[in-house]
PDB file of C-alpha atoms and ligand atoms in Angstrom:
ATOM      1  CA  MET A   1      67.672 108.841  20.919  1.00  0.00           C
ATOM      2  CA  LYS A   2      69.371 112.173  20.479  1.00  0.00           C
ATOM      3  CA  ILE A   3      73.070 112.316  19.893  1.00  0.00           C
ATOM      4  CA  GLY A   4      73.505 114.518  23.029  1.00  0.00           C
ATOM      5  CA  ASN A   5      71.960 111.889  25.255  1.00  0.00           C
ATOM      6  CA  GLN A   6      74.094 109.155  23.753  1.00  0.00           C
ATOM      7  CA  LEU A   7      77.220 111.169  24.538  1.00  0.00           C
ATOM      8  CA  LYS A   8      76.059 111.737  28.104  1.00  0.00           C
ATOM      9  CA  ILE A   9      75.621 107.997  28.626  1.00  0.00           C
ATOM     10  CA  LYS A  10      79.037 107.270  27.131  1.00  0.00           C
ATOM     11  CA  LYS A  11      80.610 109.897  29.393  1.00  0.00           C
ATOM     12  CA  LYS A  12      78.935 108.421  32.451  1.00  0.00           C
ATOM     13  CA  ALA A  13      80.200 104.957  31.536  1.00  0.00           C
ATOM     14  CA  ILE A  14      83.714 106.289  31.156  1.00  0.00           C
ATOM     15  CA  TYR A  15      83.576 108.039  34.535  1.00  0.00           C
ATOM     16  CA  PHE A  16      82.186 104.933  36.138  1.00  0.00           C
ATOM     17  CA  PHE A  17      84.912 102.787  34.614  1.00  0.00           C
ATOM     18  CA  ALA A  18      87.639 105.254  35.604  1.00  0.00           C
ATOM     19  CA  GLY A  19      86.220 105.303  39.116  1.00  0.00           C
ATOM     20  CA  MET A  20      86.300 101.544  39.346  1.00  0.00           C
ATOM     21  CA  VAL A  21      89.878 101.375  38.061  1.00  0.00           C
ATOM     22  CA  THR A  22      90.951 103.976  40.628  1.00  0.00           C
ATOM     23  CA  ILE A  23      89.303 102.082  43.480  1.00  0.00           C
ATOM     24  CA  PHE A  24      90.904  98.854  42.247  1.00  0.00           C
ATOM     25  CA  VAL A  25      94.360 100.392  42.057  1.00  0.00           C
ATOM     26  CA  ILE A  26      93.996 102.020  45.479  1.00  0.00           C
ATOM     27  CA  THR A  27      92.859  98.703  46.970  1.00  0.00           C
ATOM     28  CA  ILE A  28      95.778  96.816  45.458  1.00  0.00           C
ATOM     29  CA  LEU A  29      98.255  99.430  46.642  1.00  0.00           C
ATOM     30  CA  GLY A  30      96.603  99.452  50.048  1.00  0.00           C
ATOM     31  CA  ILE A  31      96.852  95.677  50.399  1.00  0.00           C
ATOM     32  CA  GLN A  32     100.432  95.768  49.236  1.00  0.00           C
ATOM     33  CA  TYR A  33     101.269  98.549  51.658  1.00  0.00           C
ATOM     34  CA  TYR A  34      99.515  96.724  54.493  1.00  0.00           C
ATOM     35  CA  ASN A  35     101.323  93.462  53.748  1.00  0.00           C
ATOM     36  CA  ASP A  36     104.580  95.291  53.549  1.00  0.00           C
ATOM     37  CA  TYR A  37     103.864  97.032  56.839  1.00  0.00           C
ATOM     38  CA  LYS A  38     102.967  93.724  58.445  1.00  0.00           C
ATOM     39  CA  TYR A  39     106.137  92.023  57.133  1.00  0.00           C
ATOM     40  CA  ARG A  40     108.250  94.832  58.573  1.00  0.00           C
ATOM     41  CA  GLN A  41     106.892  93.938  61.987  1.00  0.00           C
ATOM     42  CA  THR A  42     108.018  90.286  61.730  1.00  0.00           C
ATOM     43  CA  HIS A  43     111.075  88.885  63.467  1.00  0.00           C
ATOM     44  CA  GLU A  44     112.265  87.613  60.102  1.00  0.00           C
ATOM     45  CA  PHE A  45     112.414  91.126  58.639  1.00  0.00           C
ATOM     46  CA  LYS A  46     114.059  92.525  61.750  1.00  0.00           C
ATOM     47  CA  LEU A  47     116.697  89.782  61.831  1.00  0.00           C
ATOM     48  CA  LEU A  48     117.490  90.348  58.168  1.00  0.00           C
ATOM     49  CA  GLU A  49     117.732  94.056  58.883  1.00  0.00           C
ATOM     50  CA  LYS A  50     120.204  93.277  61.718  1.00  0.00           C
ATOM     51  CA  GLY A  51     122.431  91.688  59.108  1.00  0.00           C
ATOM     52  CA  TYR A  52     121.660  87.987  59.557  1.00  0.00           C
ATOM     53  CA  THR A  53     121.466  86.230  56.212  1.00  0.00           C
ATOM     54  CA  LYS A  54     118.283  84.608  54.962  1.00  0.00           C
ATOM     55  CA  GLU A  55     119.683  81.178  55.855  1.00  0.00           C
ATOM     56  CA  GLU A  56     120.816  82.266  59.320  1.00  0.00           C
ATOM     57  CA  THR A  57     117.444  83.864  59.961  1.00  0.00           C
ATOM     58  CA  THR A  58     115.660  80.623  59.092  1.00  0.00           C
ATOM     59  CA  ILE A  59     117.876  78.686  61.515  1.00  0.00           C
ATOM     60  CA  LEU A  60     117.421  81.246  64.298  1.00  0.00           C
ATOM     61  CA  LEU A  61     113.638  81.268  63.944  1.00  0.00           C
ATOM     62  CA  GLU A  62     113.564  77.490  63.879  1.00  0.00           C
ATOM     63  CA  LYS A  63     115.777  76.897  66.904  1.00  0.00           C
ATOM     64  CA  ILE A  64     115.187  79.806  69.266  1.00  0.00           C
ATOM     65  CA  LYS A  65     112.071  80.705  71.259  1.00  0.00           C
ATOM     66  CA  GLU A  66     110.304  83.968  70.489  1.00  0.00           C
ATOM     67  CA  GLU A  67     111.211  85.704  73.744  1.00  0.00           C
ATOM     68  CA  LYS A  68     114.875  84.987  73.090  1.00  0.00           C
ATOM     69  CA  ILE A  69     114.607  86.292  69.511  1.00  0.00           C
ATOM     70  CA  ILE A  70     113.211  89.543  70.883  1.00  0.00           C
ATOM     71  CA  GLU A  71     116.207  89.794  73.226  1.00  0.00           C
ATOM     72  CA  LEU A  72     118.583  89.150  70.333  1.00  0.00           C
ATOM     73  CA  LEU A  73     116.912  91.892  68.324  1.00  0.00           C
ATOM     74  CA  ASN A  74     117.849  94.346  71.039  1.00  0.00           C
ATOM     75  CA  GLN A  75     121.512  93.381  70.785  1.00  0.00           C
ATOM     76  CA  GLU A  76     124.257  93.763  68.215  1.00  0.00           C
ATOM     77  CA  LYS A  77     124.462  91.018  65.593  1.00  0.00           C
ATOM     78  CA  LYS A  78     126.550  88.097  66.856  1.00  0.00           C
ATOM     79  CA  ASP A  79     128.561  86.485  64.102  1.00  0.00           C
ATOM     80  CA  TYR A  80     129.169  83.326  66.125  1.00  0.00           C
ATOM     81  CA  LEU A  81     125.537  82.729  67.106  1.00  0.00           C
ATOM     82  CA  ILE A  82     124.830  80.314  64.280  1.00  0.00           C
ATOM     83  CA  SER A  83     127.888  78.218  65.075  1.00  0.00           C
ATOM     84  CA  ILE A  84     126.594  77.905  68.650  1.00  0.00           C
ATOM     85  CA  ILE A  85     123.086  76.792  67.807  1.00  0.00           C
ATOM     86  CA  THR A  86     124.109  74.399  65.059  1.00  0.00           C
ATOM     87  CA  GLU A  87     126.501  72.463  67.339  1.00  0.00           C
ATOM     88  CA  LYS A  88     125.275  68.904  67.833  1.00  0.00           C
ATOM     89  CA  TYR A  89     124.909  69.106  71.619  1.00  0.00           C
ATOM     90  CA  TYR A  90     123.425  72.608  71.721  1.00  0.00           C
ATOM     91  CA  LEU A  91     120.772  73.019  74.425  1.00  0.00           C
ATOM     92  CA  GLU A  92     118.493  76.007  74.175  1.00  0.00           C
ATOM     93  CA  LYS A  93     118.289  76.458  77.963  1.00  0.00           C
ATOM     94  CA  ASN A  94     122.039  77.171  78.002  1.00  0.00           C
ATOM     95  CA  LEU A  95     122.120  79.789  75.238  1.00  0.00           C
ATOM     96  CA  ASP A  96     122.873  82.745  77.518  1.00  0.00           C
ATOM     97  CA  GLN A  97     125.672  80.804  79.205  1.00  0.00           C
ATOM     98  CA  TYR A  98     127.208  79.754  75.851  1.00  0.00           C
ATOM     99  CA  ILE A  99     127.257  83.397  74.757  1.00  0.00           C
ATOM    100  CA  GLU A 100     128.743  84.599  78.030  1.00  0.00           C
ATOM    101  CA  PHE A 101     131.354  81.826  78.128  1.00  0.00           C
ATOM    102  CA  TYR A 102     132.315  82.271  74.479  1.00  0.00           C
ATOM    103  CA  GLU A 103     132.719  86.032  74.912  1.00  0.00           C
ATOM    104  CA  LYS A 104     135.345  85.290  77.580  1.00  0.00           C
ATOM    105  CA  ASN A 105     136.979  82.362  75.741  1.00  0.00           C
ATOM    106  CA  LYS A 106     137.101  83.179  72.051  1.00  0.00           C
ATOM    107  CA  ASN A 107     140.202  81.023  71.620  1.00  0.00           C
ATOM    108  CA  LYS A 108     138.220  77.844  72.389  1.00  0.00           C
ATOM    109  CA  GLY A 109     136.481  75.805  69.725  1.00  0.00           C
ATOM    110  CA  MET A 110     132.704  75.858  69.676  1.00  0.00           C
ATOM    111  CA  TYR A 111     132.463  72.137  70.527  1.00  0.00           C
ATOM    112  CA  ASP A 112     134.329  72.831  73.767  1.00  0.00           C
ATOM    113  CA  ILE A 113     132.244  75.899  74.590  1.00  0.00           C
ATOM    114  CA  ILE A 114     129.025  73.887  74.271  1.00  0.00           C
ATOM    115  CA  ALA A 115     130.388  70.817  76.078  1.00  0.00           C
ATOM    116  CA  MET A 116     131.907  72.780  78.969  1.00  0.00           C
ATOM    117  CA  VAL A 117     128.747  74.767  79.615  1.00  0.00           C
ATOM    118  CA  ASN A 118     126.620  71.614  79.345  1.00  0.00           C
ATOM    119  CA  VAL A 119     128.669  69.769  81.967  1.00  0.00           C
ATOM    120  CA  HIS A 120     129.021  72.866  84.195  1.00  0.00           C
ATOM    121  CA  ALA A 121     132.777  73.034  83.536  1.00  0.00           C
ATOM    122  CA  ASN A 122     132.464  76.712  82.611  1.00  0.00           C
ATOM    123  CA  GLN A 123     132.896  77.401  86.318  1.00  0.00           C
ATOM    124  CA  GLU A 124     135.608  76.323  88.753  1.00  0.00           C
ATOM    125  CA  TRP A 125     135.233  72.742  89.984  1.00  0.00           C
ATOM    126  CA  TYR A 126     133.199  72.565  93.200  1.00  0.00           C
ATOM    127  CA  GLU A 127     132.262  76.243  92.815  1.00  0.00           C
ATOM    128  CA  THR A 128     128.633  75.199  92.566  1.00  0.00           C
ATOM    129  CA  THR A 129     127.397  71.766  93.518  1.00  0.00           C
ATOM    130  CA  THR A 130     124.018  70.150  93.449  1.00  0.00           C
ATOM    131  CA  GLU A 131     122.501  66.928  94.677  1.00  0.00           C
ATOM    132  CA  ALA A 132     122.968  63.872  92.447  1.00  0.00           C
ATOM    133  CA  ASP A 133     119.753  62.368  91.098  1.00  0.00           C
ATOM    134  CA  THR A 134     119.787  58.884  92.592  1.00  0.00           C
ATOM    135  CA  THR A 135     116.531  57.932  90.836  1.00  0.00           C
ATOM    136  CA  LYS A 136     118.636  57.538  87.664  1.00  0.00           C
ATOM    137  CA  GLU A 137     119.910  54.179  88.999  1.00  0.00           C
ATOM    138  CA  ASN A 138     122.633  52.859  86.642  1.00  0.00           C
ATOM    139  CA  LEU A 139     122.864  56.352  85.180  1.00  0.00           C
ATOM    140  CA  ILE A 140     123.482  58.300  88.377  1.00  0.00           C
ATOM    141  CA  LEU A 141     125.997  61.016  87.640  1.00  0.00           C
ATOM    142  CA  VAL A 142     128.459  61.847  90.380  1.00  0.00           C
ATOM    143  CA  ASN A 143     131.225  64.304  89.597  1.00  0.00           C
ATOM    144  CA  LYS A 144     132.602  67.614  90.841  1.00  0.00           C
ATOM    145  CA  TYR A 145     129.180  69.171  90.274  1.00  0.00           C
ATOM    146  CA  TYR A 146     126.801  66.403  91.330  1.00  0.00           C
ATOM    147  CA  GLN A 147     127.142  65.224  94.902  1.00  0.00           C
ATOM    148  CA  LEU A 148     125.732  62.260  96.803  1.00  0.00           C
ATOM    149  CA  LYS A 149     124.358  62.722 100.310  1.00  0.00           C
ATOM    150  CA  ASN A 150     126.446  61.375 103.193  1.00  0.00           C
ATOM    151  CA  ASP A 151     123.895  58.629 103.908  1.00  0.00           C
ATOM    152  CA  TYR A 152     123.541  57.329 100.358  1.00  0.00           C
ATOM    153  CA  THR A 153     123.955  53.588 100.024  1.00  0.00           C
ATOM    154  CA  PRO A 154     123.511  51.874  96.662  1.00  0.00           C
ATOM    155  CA  GLU A 155     120.927  49.113  96.466  1.00  0.00           C
ATOM    156  CA  ASN A 156     121.932  45.531  95.729  1.00  0.00           C
ATOM    157  CA  LEU A 157     125.580  45.830  96.655  1.00  0.00           C
ATOM    158  CA  THR A 158     127.199  42.447  96.130  1.00  0.00           C
ATOM    159  CA  LEU A 159     130.459  41.121  97.466  1.00  0.00           C
ATOM    160  CA  VAL A 160     132.947  40.364  94.674  1.00  0.00           C
ATOM    161  CA  SER A 161     134.515  36.896  94.891  1.00  0.00           C
ATOM    162  CA  ASN A 162     138.198  36.932  95.843  1.00  0.00           C
ATOM    163  CA  TRP A 163     138.875  35.202  92.558  1.00  0.00           C
ATOM    164  CA  TYR A 164     138.338  38.485  90.728  1.00  0.00           C
ATOM    165  CA  CYS A 165     139.789  41.111  93.015  1.00  0.00           C
ATOM    166  CA  TYR A 166     142.428  42.344  95.416  1.00  0.00           C
ATOM    167  CA  GLY A 167     141.014  42.875  98.918  1.00  0.00           C
ATOM    168  CA  LYS A 168     137.362  43.247  99.836  1.00  0.00           C
ATOM    169  CA  ASN A 169     135.197  44.628  97.047  1.00  0.00           C
ATOM    170  CA  GLN A 170     131.525  45.367  96.474  1.00  0.00           C
ATOM    171  CA  ILE A 171     129.590  46.541  93.434  1.00  0.00           C
ATOM    172  CA  THR A 172     125.920  46.443  92.480  1.00  0.00           C
ATOM    173  CA  LYS A 173     124.527  43.062  91.469  1.00  0.00           C
ATOM    174  CA  GLU A 174     123.871  44.097  87.865  1.00  0.00           C
ATOM    175  CA  ALA A 175     127.340  45.587  87.434  1.00  0.00           C
ATOM    176  CA  TYR A 176     128.857  42.444  88.959  1.00  0.00           C
ATOM    177  CA  ASP A 177     126.967  40.075  86.642  1.00  0.00           C
ATOM    178  CA  SER A 178     128.092  42.143  83.684  1.00  0.00           C
ATOM    179  CA  PHE A 179     131.664  42.218  84.955  1.00  0.00           C
ATOM    180  CA  LEU A 180     131.652  38.410  85.207  1.00  0.00           C
ATOM    181  CA  ASN A 181     130.586  38.136  81.557  1.00  0.00           C
ATOM    182  CA  MET A 182     133.286  40.563  80.582  1.00  0.00           C
ATOM    183  CA  TYR A 183     135.895  38.788  82.686  1.00  0.00           C
ATOM    184  CA  GLN A 184     135.092  35.488  81.003  1.00  0.00           C
ATOM    185  CA  LYS A 185     135.264  36.887  77.477  1.00  0.00           C
ATOM    186  CA  ALA A 186     138.549  38.633  78.242  1.00  0.00           C
ATOM    187  CA  GLU A 187     139.993  35.468  79.772  1.00  0.00           C
ATOM    188  CA  GLU A 188     139.171  33.511  76.607  1.00  0.00           C
ATOM    189  CA  GLN A 189     141.493  35.936  74.860  1.00  0.00           C
ATOM    190  CA  ASN A 190     144.198  35.570  77.508  1.00  0.00           C
ATOM    191  CA  ILE A 191     143.412  38.912  79.118  1.00  0.00           C
ATOM    192  CA  LYS A 192     143.086  38.899  82.870  1.00  0.00           C
ATOM    193  CA  LEU A 193     141.059  41.625  84.585  1.00  0.00           C
ATOM    194  CA  ILE A 194     141.387  42.196  88.325  1.00  0.00           C
ATOM    195  CA  ILE A 195     139.242  44.543  90.375  1.00  0.00           C
ATOM    196  CA  ASN A 196     141.486  46.632  92.576  1.00  0.00           C
ATOM    197  CA  SER A 197     138.933  48.980  94.081  1.00  0.00           C
ATOM    198  CA  SER A 198     135.183  49.445  93.876  1.00  0.00           C
ATOM    199  CA  TYR A 199     132.484  50.657  96.255  1.00  0.00           C
ATOM    200  CA  ARG A 200     133.576  53.138  98.903  1.00  0.00           C
ATOM    201  CA  ASP A 201     131.159  54.787 101.302  1.00  0.00           C
ATOM    202  CA  TYR A 202     130.987  58.500 102.045  1.00  0.00           C
ATOM    203  CA  GLN A 203     132.805  58.143 105.347  1.00  0.00           C
ATOM    204  CA  SER A 204     135.828  56.371 103.889  1.00  0.00           C
ATOM    205  CA  GLN A 205     136.000  58.879 101.033  1.00  0.00           C
ATOM    206  CA  GLU A 206     135.836  61.644 103.611  1.00  0.00           C
ATOM    207  CA  ALA A 207     138.676  60.068 105.623  1.00  0.00           C
ATOM    208  CA  THR A 208     140.872  59.663 102.522  1.00  0.00           C
ATOM    209  CA  TYR A 209     140.212  63.206 101.359  1.00  0.00           C
ATOM    210  CA  ASN A 210     140.717  64.780 104.775  1.00  0.00           C
ATOM    211  CA  ASN A 211     143.989  62.903 105.314  1.00  0.00           C
ATOM    212  CA  LEU A 212     145.306  64.285 102.041  1.00  0.00           C
ATOM    213  CA  LYS A 213     144.054  67.752 102.805  1.00  0.00           C
ATOM    214  CA  ASN A 214     145.599  67.794 106.269  1.00  0.00           C
ATOM    215  CA  SER A 215     148.932  66.497 104.981  1.00  0.00           C
ATOM    216  CA  TYR A 216     149.284  68.340 101.669  1.00  0.00           C
ATOM    217  CA  GLY A 217     146.691  71.087 101.532  1.00  0.00           C
ATOM    218  CA  LEU A 218     143.497  71.621  99.599  1.00  0.00           C
ATOM    219  CA  LYS A 219     144.943  71.859  96.126  1.00  0.00           C
ATOM    220  CA  ARG A 220     146.834  68.593  96.228  1.00  0.00           C
ATOM    221  CA  ALA A 221     143.964  66.833  98.000  1.00  0.00           C
ATOM    222  CA  ASP A 222     141.571  67.937  95.230  1.00  0.00           C
ATOM    223  CA  ASN A 223     144.048  66.770  92.645  1.00  0.00           C
ATOM    224  CA  GLN A 224     144.418  63.301  94.124  1.00  0.00           C
ATOM    225  CA  ALA A 225     140.984  62.459  95.493  1.00  0.00           C
ATOM    226  CA  ALA A 226     137.375  63.426  95.088  1.00  0.00           C
ATOM    227  CA  ARG A 227     135.729  65.325  97.903  1.00  0.00           C
ATOM    228  CA  PRO A 228     133.308  63.202  99.942  1.00  0.00           C
ATOM    229  CA  GLY A 229     130.005  62.748  98.124  1.00  0.00           C
ATOM    230  CA  HIS A 230     131.719  63.460  94.815  1.00  0.00           C
ATOM    231  CA  SER A 231     133.446  60.114  94.215  1.00  0.00           C
ATOM    232  CA  GLU A 232     131.894  57.837  91.632  1.00  0.00           C
ATOM    233  CA  HIS A 233     133.028  54.914  93.773  1.00  0.00           C
ATOM    234  CA  GLU A 234     130.232  55.852  96.200  1.00  0.00           C
ATOM    235  CA  THR A 235     127.663  54.763  93.589  1.00  0.00           C
ATOM    236  CA  GLY A 236     128.743  51.105  93.613  1.00  0.00           C
ATOM    237  CA  LEU A 237     128.927  51.343  89.825  1.00  0.00           C
ATOM    238  CA  ALA A 238     132.627  52.088  89.416  1.00  0.00           C
ATOM    239  CA  ILE A 239     135.564  49.682  89.416  1.00  0.00           C
ATOM    240  CA  ASP A 240     139.284  50.222  89.201  1.00  0.00           C
ATOM    241  CA  ILE A 241     140.756  47.463  87.046  1.00  0.00           C
ATOM    242  CA  PHE A 242     144.311  46.188  86.886  1.00  0.00           C
ATOM    243  CA  SER A 243     145.855  43.183  85.235  1.00  0.00           C
ATOM    244  CA  PRO A 244     148.817  41.001  86.320  1.00  0.00           C
ATOM    245  CA  GLY A 245     152.026  42.788  85.392  1.00  0.00           C
ATOM    246  CA  ASN A 246     150.197  46.098  85.095  1.00  0.00           C
ATOM    247  CA  THR A 247     149.097  46.836  88.594  1.00  0.00           C
ATOM    248  CA  THR A 248     149.855  50.511  88.939  1.00  0.00           C
ATOM    249  CA  THR A 249     148.073  53.638  87.860  1.00  0.00           C
ATOM    250  CA  THR A 250     151.080  54.597  85.756  1.00  0.00           C
ATOM    251  CA  ASN A 251     151.481  51.410  83.750  1.00  0.00           C
ATOM    252  CA  PHE A 252     147.952  50.072  83.337  1.00  0.00           C
ATOM    253  CA  LYS A 253     147.461  52.283  80.277  1.00  0.00           C
ATOM    254  CA  ASP A 254     150.244  50.321  78.532  1.00  0.00           C
ATOM    255  CA  SER A 255     148.612  46.938  79.167  1.00  0.00           C
ATOM    256  CA  GLU A 256     146.831  44.691  76.708  1.00  0.00           C
ATOM    257  CA  ALA A 257     143.974  44.639  79.177  1.00  0.00           C
ATOM    258  CA  TYR A 258     143.482  48.392  78.770  1.00  0.00           C
ATOM    259  CA  GLN A 259     143.442  48.075  74.976  1.00  0.00           C
ATOM    260  CA  TRP A 260     140.977  45.209  75.241  1.00  0.00           C
ATOM    261  CA  LEU A 261     138.703  47.223  77.552  1.00  0.00           C
ATOM    262  CA  LYS A 262     138.765  50.194  75.190  1.00  0.00           C
ATOM    263  CA  GLU A 263     137.538  47.945  72.404  1.00  0.00           C
ATOM    264  CA  HIS A 264     135.136  45.708  74.290  1.00  0.00           C
ATOM    265  CA  ALA A 265     134.057  47.058  77.688  1.00  0.00           C
ATOM    266  CA  HIS A 266     131.028  48.828  76.193  1.00  0.00           C
ATOM    267  CA  GLU A 267     129.710  45.469  75.003  1.00  0.00           C
ATOM    268  CA  TYR A 268     129.280  44.640  78.694  1.00  0.00           C
ATOM    269  CA  GLY A 269     127.915  48.033  79.741  1.00  0.00           C
ATOM    270  CA  PHE A 270     131.170  49.563  81.006  1.00  0.00           C
ATOM    271  CA  ILE A 271     132.652  52.864  79.849  1.00  0.00           C
ATOM    272  CA  GLU A 272     136.008  54.527  80.292  1.00  0.00           C
ATOM    273  CA  ARG A 273     135.010  57.284  82.652  1.00  0.00           C
ATOM    274  CA  TYR A 274     138.019  59.632  82.625  1.00  0.00           C
ATOM    275  CA  PRO A 275     139.530  59.406  79.135  1.00  0.00           C
ATOM    276  CA  GLU A 276     142.756  61.009  78.038  1.00  0.00           C
ATOM    277  CA  GLY A 277     142.208  64.499  76.651  1.00  0.00           C
ATOM    278  CA  LYS A 278     138.827  64.968  78.301  1.00  0.00           C
ATOM    279  CA  GLU A 279     140.118  66.162  81.676  1.00  0.00           C
ATOM    280  CA  TYR A 280     138.568  69.596  81.147  1.00  0.00           C
ATOM    281  CA  LEU A 281     135.128  67.986  80.937  1.00  0.00           C
ATOM    282  CA  THR A 282     135.331  65.249  83.565  1.00  0.00           C
ATOM    283  CA  GLY A 283     137.340  67.226  86.104  1.00  0.00           C
ATOM    284  CA  TYR A 284     139.673  64.242  86.492  1.00  0.00           C
ATOM    285  CA  ASN A 285     143.080  63.381  85.158  1.00  0.00           C
ATOM    286  CA  PHE A 286     143.208  60.511  82.689  1.00  0.00           C
ATOM    287  CA  GLU A 287     142.481  57.290  84.628  1.00  0.00           C
ATOM    288  CA  SER A 288     142.938  54.259  82.391  1.00  0.00           C
ATOM    289  CA  TRP A 289     141.960  51.934  85.243  1.00  0.00           C
ATOM    290  CA  HIS A 290     138.635  53.495  86.212  1.00  0.00           C
ATOM    291  CA  TRP A 291     135.587  51.909  84.509  1.00  0.00           C
ATOM    292  CA  ARG A 292     131.965  52.739  85.099  1.00  0.00           C
ATOM    293  CA  TYR A 293     128.902  50.581  84.619  1.00  0.00           C
ATOM    294  CA  VAL A 294     126.016  52.290  82.793  1.00  0.00           C
ATOM    295  CA  GLY A 295     124.320  49.341  81.084  1.00  0.00           C
ATOM    296  CA  ILE A 296     124.909  48.020  77.592  1.00  0.00           C
ATOM    297  CA  ASP A 297     122.618  50.322  75.560  1.00  0.00           C
ATOM    298  CA  ILE A 298     124.003  53.530  76.983  1.00  0.00           C
ATOM    299  CA  ALA A 299     127.595  52.261  76.915  1.00  0.00           C
ATOM    300  CA  ASN A 300     127.167  51.508  73.197  1.00  0.00           C
ATOM    301  CA  LYS A 301     125.790  54.960  72.547  1.00  0.00           C
ATOM    302  CA  ILE A 302     128.595  56.646  74.468  1.00  0.00           C
ATOM    303  CA  GLN A 303     131.161  54.569  72.581  1.00  0.00           C
ATOM    304  CA  GLU A 304     129.519  55.428  69.268  1.00  0.00           C
ATOM    305  CA  GLU A 305     129.342  59.157  69.939  1.00  0.00           C
ATOM    306  CA  GLN A 306     132.793  59.268  71.577  1.00  0.00           C
ATOM    307  CA  ILE A 307     131.619  61.511  74.380  1.00  0.00           C
ATOM    308  CA  THR A 308     132.142  61.472  78.133  1.00  0.00           C
ATOM    309  CA  PHE A 309     129.415  60.301  80.487  1.00  0.00           C
ATOM    310  CA  ASP A 310     129.149  63.866  81.771  1.00  0.00           C
ATOM    311  CA  GLU A 311     128.281  65.069  78.251  1.00  0.00           C
ATOM    312  CA  TYR A 312     125.886  62.195  77.681  1.00  0.00           C
ATOM    313  CA  TYR A 313     124.078  62.984  80.926  1.00  0.00           C
ATOM    314  CA  ALA A 314     123.862  66.711  80.222  1.00  0.00           C
ATOM    315  CA  TYR A 315     122.440  66.234  76.756  1.00  0.00           C
ATOM    316  CA  TYR A 316     120.211  63.205  77.095  1.00  0.00           C
ATOM    317  CA  LEU A 317     119.201  62.996  80.757  1.00  0.00           C
ATOM    318  CA  GLU A 318     119.498  66.247  82.658  1.00  0.00           C
ATOM    319  CA  GLN A 319     116.288  68.242  83.036  1.00  0.00           C
TER     320      GLN A 319
HETATM  321 ZN1   ZN B 401     138.429  54.781  90.393  1.00  0.00          ZN
END
């Protein structure tokens, strides 16, 4: 072979090699550019660009639906967003309401923001009402948001023996059986529980409320009694308890019986329904005497989590 030909072949090989390297480099750059372009389209990139940290972005993408993320991307960064969605009782369906309520109440803690929206206490009491879900049986929620119909009558109402109460009283059979167990246990420890009030029908609640309203006006009536359909006593699951020597709404809280109930009532399925300090969630002043039957499992859970029944219902039961 001539030297000239050998050189030609070498040259060709070099060109070929150079060509291959160029194609390779272009391909790599192209892939990199494409990947980069694709990443820039992701919600992750856009959230980071908005100023959310890597950690916050991960939480947002994990906890919020895509359509909501898109909405958030069209808004200013919200510094408090993460503290909303990492609250224990955060419900995604309420996100817009949490944001709106927080914007108007920045002095409130985030626990309260979440709890108030969940139990519909972010609006005035009775501003909106809806029908109570009576299929929930022992877990029916009746408050200043959930209302019973005027013809609702609980099933299995049972007359309470005069031994255990003042006047005529009725509660559901299951609540009564549980009360009897509780009564017995309390009595063994020299605590005497007396039922002072229990089931009331719509009509008697209406009469009580209207009397107050006619005598003292709407505000005082609302303060002292539930509007008809809104009293838990209409469920047949609520009892007002007194004990000898502590038979008024002002002094029952100082009784041994009240302390005993606080420690043990949940073991029999009863919960303190309107606890002190939770008025802004229940809509009711502290009522040491008012106990509600929900069944043992749920009462234990409510006791353990130290929440109101309204909060329990909103988080675990409401659709
Ligand atoms: Zn009561």
